Amino acid sequence: MTDISIPLGGRELPGYLAVPEGEGPWPGVVVLFEAFGATADMRAQADRLASHGYLAVLPDLYHGAPWLRCVRAAMRDLMTRRGATYDSIEAARRWLVGRDDCTGRTGVIGFCMGGGFALVAAARYDFQAAAANYGILPRDAARTLAGACPVVASYGADDLMLPGAAARLERALTRAGVPHDVKEYPRTGHGFLTDTDVPAPMVPLTKVVLRQGRGRENAEDGWRRILGFFAEHLADKESTT
């Protein structure tokens, strides 16, 4: 587990790399963080994926700057589906694919804001699987997701920021003909898959609107689905035939 730099248009994109134990090559996964940035919790998710046999990279989409300074620009990129954030995501994917210890098959996983980016990236870049966790849906989702790689997604029914998002995503993926596994967990809020350390000023908002962390008992099932989905779609096809 180490800090790394990814080439990005003549400069460097900082990131965190988690490498599985043993000998590769392994499939790669790009981890896209929540709005709060490349926190210890997000690094822990990269470590989690490495423990299950994935070469996991967490690109710092904020380039080392505080999240408060960068989140507005990132959200603008998310909603407009263009901008520097997408260049960073694709740079991370290409960097993984270019490593000798990567099989060349890659997935993308995102949480909260990162979940929204993962949905767009699923259709835009050459990923073989995507996991979108409580991510904002793109406008005109069925058209945006046309041609996307297989998608696994998890939402909480009590997340007031994303009411009905799971059902809308299910319909969009079905209409687009994308293989998928979308699940909404009852009595569950935002952020239930991880142990996000919410900044103190944000706690009231996350508790009231997002119901942050409610339904954490569903994390085990959520991760079971994500890892099973990745195992199916990121396996080295040549080695399984």
Coordinates of C-alpha atoms in Angstrom, one line a residue:
M1 CA 0.0 0.0 0.0
T2 CA 1.7 3.1 -1.2
D3 CA 1.2 6.7 -2.4
I4 CA 1.8 7.0 -6.2
S5 CA 1.8 9.5 -9.0
I6 CA -0.2 9.0 -12.2
P7 CA 0.8 10.9 -15.4
L8 CA -1.9 13.3 -16.4
G9 CA -1.3 15.7 -19.4
G10 CA 2.2 16.8 -18.5
R11 CA 1.6 16.8 -14.7
E12 CA 1.0 14.2 -12.1
L13 CA -2.1 13.0 -10.4
P14 CA -1.5 11.8 -6.8
G15 CA -3.1 8.6 -5.7
Y16 CA -3.0 5.6 -3.4
L17 CA -2.3 2.1 -4.6
A18 CA -3.3 -1.1 -2.8
V19 CA -1.6 -4.3 -4.1
P20 CA -2.8 -7.8 -3.3
E21 CA -0.6 -10.3 -1.6
G22 CA 1.1 -13.0 -3.7
E23 CA 1.9 -12.9 -7.4
G24 CA -0.2 -11.2 -10.1
P25 CA -1.3 -10.2 -12.5
W26 CA -4.6 -9.1 -11.0
P27 CA -7.6 -7.2 -12.4
G28 CA -7.6 -3.5 -11.6
V29 CA -10.2 -1.3 -9.9
V30 CA -10.3 2.5 -9.8
V31 CA -11.8 3.7 -6.5
L32 CA -13.7 7.0 -6.7
F33 CA -14.1 8.8 -3.4
E34 CA -17.0 10.5 -1.6
A35 CA -17.2 14.3 -1.6
F36 CA -14.9 14.5 1.4
G37 CA -11.9 13.3 -0.7
A38 CA -9.2 10.7 -0.3
T39 CA -9.8 10.1 3.4
A40 CA -8.5 7.2 5.5
D41 CA -11.8 5.5 5.0
M42 CA -11.6 5.7 1.2
R43 CA -8.0 4.3 1.4
A44 CA -9.5 1.4 3.5
Q45 CA -11.9 0.6 0.7
A46 CA -8.9 0.3 -1.7
D47 CA -7.2 -2.0 0.9
R48 CA -10.4 -4.0 1.1
L49 CA -10.4 -4.6 -2.6
A50 CA -6.7 -5.6 -2.6
S51 CA -7.5 -8.1 0.1
H52 CA -9.9 -9.8 -2.4
G53 CA -7.4 -9.9 -5.2
Y54 CA -7.8 -6.5 -7.0
L55 CA -5.1 -4.0 -7.9
A56 CA -6.9 -1.0 -6.5
V57 CA -6.0 2.7 -7.1
L58 CA -7.6 5.6 -5.4
P59 CA -6.9 8.7 -7.5
D60 CA -6.9 12.0 -5.6
L61 CA -9.4 13.9 -7.8
Y62 CA -8.7 17.0 -5.7
H63 CA -5.0 16.9 -6.4
G64 CA -4.1 17.3 -2.7
A65 CA -6.3 20.3 -2.1
P66 CA -8.9 20.5 0.7
W67 CA -12.3 19.1 -0.2
L68 CA -14.1 22.3 0.5
R69 CA -12.1 24.1 -2.1
C70 CA -12.7 21.4 -4.8
V71 CA -16.1 19.8 -4.3
R72 CA -18.0 22.4 -6.2
A73 CA -15.9 22.0 -9.3
A74 CA -16.1 18.2 -9.0
M75 CA -19.9 18.3 -8.7
R76 CA -20.1 20.6 -11.7
D77 CA -18.1 18.1 -13.7
L78 CA -20.5 15.3 -12.4
M79 CA -23.6 17.1 -13.4
T80 CA -22.4 18.4 -16.8
R81 CA -20.7 15.1 -17.6
R82 CA -17.5 16.8 -18.7
G83 CA -14.4 18.4 -17.2
A84 CA -11.0 17.6 -15.6
T85 CA -12.4 15.0 -13.2
Y86 CA -13.2 12.6 -16.0
D87 CA -9.6 13.1 -17.4
S88 CA -8.3 12.0 -14.0
I89 CA -10.5 8.9 -13.9
E90 CA -9.4 7.8 -17.4
A91 CA -5.8 8.5 -16.5
A92 CA -6.1 6.2 -13.5
R93 CA -7.7 3.5 -15.6
R94 CA -5.0 3.7 -18.3
W95 CA -2.2 3.7 -15.6
L96 CA -3.6 0.5 -14.2
V97 CA -3.9 -1.2 -17.5
G98 CA -0.3 -0.3 -18.4
R99 CA 1.1 -2.0 -15.3
D100 CA 2.7 -5.5 -15.7
D101 CA 0.8 -6.7 -12.7
C102 CA -2.6 -5.9 -14.1
T103 CA -4.5 -8.3 -16.3
G104 CA -5.9 -5.4 -18.4
R105 CA -9.4 -5.9 -17.1
T106 CA -10.6 -3.1 -14.9
G107 CA -13.6 -2.1 -12.9
V108 CA -14.6 1.2 -11.2
I109 CA -16.3 1.7 -7.9
G110 CA -17.6 4.9 -6.4
F111 CA -19.2 6.1 -3.3
C112 CA -21.6 9.1 -3.0
M113 CA -20.2 11.6 -5.5
G114 CA -17.9 8.9 -6.7
G115 CA -20.8 6.7 -7.4
G116 CA -22.2 9.2 -9.8
F117 CA -18.9 9.4 -11.6
A118 CA -18.8 5.6 -11.7
L119 CA -22.1 5.5 -13.6
V120 CA -20.9 8.0 -16.2
A121 CA -17.5 6.3 -16.5
A122 CA -19.2 2.9 -17.0
A123 CA -20.4 4.1 -20.4
R124 CA -17.6 6.4 -21.3
Y125 CA -14.4 4.4 -20.7
D126 CA -13.3 0.8 -21.2
F127 CA -14.2 -0.6 -17.9
Q128 CA -15.6 -4.2 -17.6
A129 CA -17.7 -3.6 -14.5
A130 CA -18.9 -0.7 -12.4
A131 CA -20.1 -0.5 -8.8
A132 CA -22.1 2.7 -8.0
N133 CA -23.0 3.2 -4.4
Y134 CA -25.6 5.8 -3.5
G135 CA -24.6 7.7 -6.6
I136 CA -26.5 10.6 -8.2
L137 CA -28.0 9.4 -11.5
P138 CA -27.1 11.3 -14.7
R139 CA -29.7 13.2 -16.5
D140 CA -31.4 11.2 -19.3
A141 CA -29.9 8.1 -17.6
A142 CA -31.0 5.6 -20.2
R143 CA -29.3 7.5 -23.0
T144 CA -26.2 8.2 -20.9
L145 CA -25.8 4.6 -19.9
A146 CA -26.3 3.1 -23.3
G147 CA -23.3 0.9 -24.0
A148 CA -22.2 0.8 -20.4
C149 CA -20.4 -2.1 -18.8
P150 CA -22.3 -4.2 -16.3
V151 CA -23.4 -2.2 -13.2
V152 CA -24.0 -3.2 -9.6
A153 CA -25.5 -0.5 -7.5
S154 CA -26.7 -0.1 -3.9
Y155 CA -29.0 2.5 -2.3
G156 CA -30.7 3.1 1.0
A157 CA -34.5 3.7 1.1
D158 CA -34.2 6.3 3.9
D159 CA -31.6 8.4 2.0
L160 CA -33.7 11.6 1.4
M161 CA -31.1 13.0 -1.1
L162 CA -31.8 10.1 -3.5
P163 CA -35.5 9.1 -3.2
G164 CA -36.4 6.5 -5.8
A165 CA -33.0 6.5 -7.3
A166 CA -32.6 2.7 -7.3
A167 CA -35.9 2.2 -9.2
R168 CA -35.0 4.9 -11.7
L169 CA -31.6 3.3 -12.3
E170 CA -33.1 -0.1 -12.6
R171 CA -35.4 1.2 -15.3
A172 CA -32.6 3.1 -17.1
L173 CA -30.3 0.1 -17.2
T174 CA -33.0 -2.2 -18.4
R175 CA -34.0 0.2 -21.1
A176 CA -30.3 0.5 -22.1
G177 CA -29.8 -3.2 -22.2
V178 CA -27.0 -3.1 -19.6
P179 CA -26.5 -6.2 -17.3
H180 CA -27.1 -5.1 -13.8
D181 CA -27.8 -5.8 -10.1
V182 CA -29.5 -2.8 -8.4
K183 CA -30.8 -3.1 -4.8
E184 CA -32.4 -0.6 -2.4
Y185 CA -32.1 -1.5 1.2
P186 CA -35.0 -0.7 3.5
R187 CA -34.5 1.3 6.7
T188 CA -31.1 2.3 5.3
G189 CA -29.5 5.7 4.7
H190 CA -26.5 7.1 2.9
G191 CA -23.0 5.9 3.4
F192 CA -23.9 2.5 4.9
L193 CA -21.1 0.6 3.1
T194 CA -18.2 2.4 4.8
D195 CA -17.2 4.2 8.0
T196 CA -17.1 7.7 6.8
D197 CA -15.7 10.3 9.3
V198 CA -18.1 13.2 8.5
P199 CA -16.6 16.6 9.2
A200 CA -18.3 18.1 12.3
P201 CA -20.1 21.0 10.6
M202 CA -21.7 18.5 8.2
V203 CA -23.0 16.1 10.8
P204 CA -26.5 17.6 11.3
L205 CA -27.1 17.6 7.5
T206 CA -25.9 14.0 7.1
K207 CA -28.0 12.8 10.0
V208 CA -31.2 14.5 9.0
V209 CA -31.2 14.4 5.2
L210 CA -28.9 11.6 4.3
R211 CA -29.6 9.4 7.4
Q212 CA -25.9 8.7 7.2
G213 CA -24.8 5.3 8.3
R214 CA -28.3 4.0 9.1
G215 CA -28.6 0.3 8.1
R216 CA -24.9 -0.4 8.4
E217 CA -25.9 -4.0 9.1
N218 CA -26.6 -4.2 5.3
A219 CA -23.0 -3.5 4.5
E220 CA -22.1 -7.2 4.5
D221 CA -24.7 -8.0 1.9
G222 CA -23.8 -5.0 -0.2
W223 CA -20.1 -5.9 -0.3
R224 CA -21.0 -9.6 -1.0
R225 CA -22.9 -8.4 -4.1
I226 CA -20.1 -6.0 -5.2
L227 CA -17.4 -8.6 -4.9
G228 CA -19.4 -11.3 -6.5
F229 CA -20.2 -9.0 -9.4
F230 CA -16.6 -8.1 -9.9
A231 CA -15.5 -11.7 -9.6
E232 CA -17.9 -12.5 -12.5
H233 CA -17.1 -9.6 -14.8
L234 CA -13.4 -8.9 -14.1
A235 CA -12.1 -12.5 -14.3
D236 CA -9.4 -13.0 -16.9
K237 CA -11.4 -14.6 -19.7
E238 CA -8.4 -16.3 -21.2
S239 CA -7.5 -18.1 -18.0
T240 CA -11.1 -19.3 -17.5
T241 CA -11.5 -20.8 -20.9

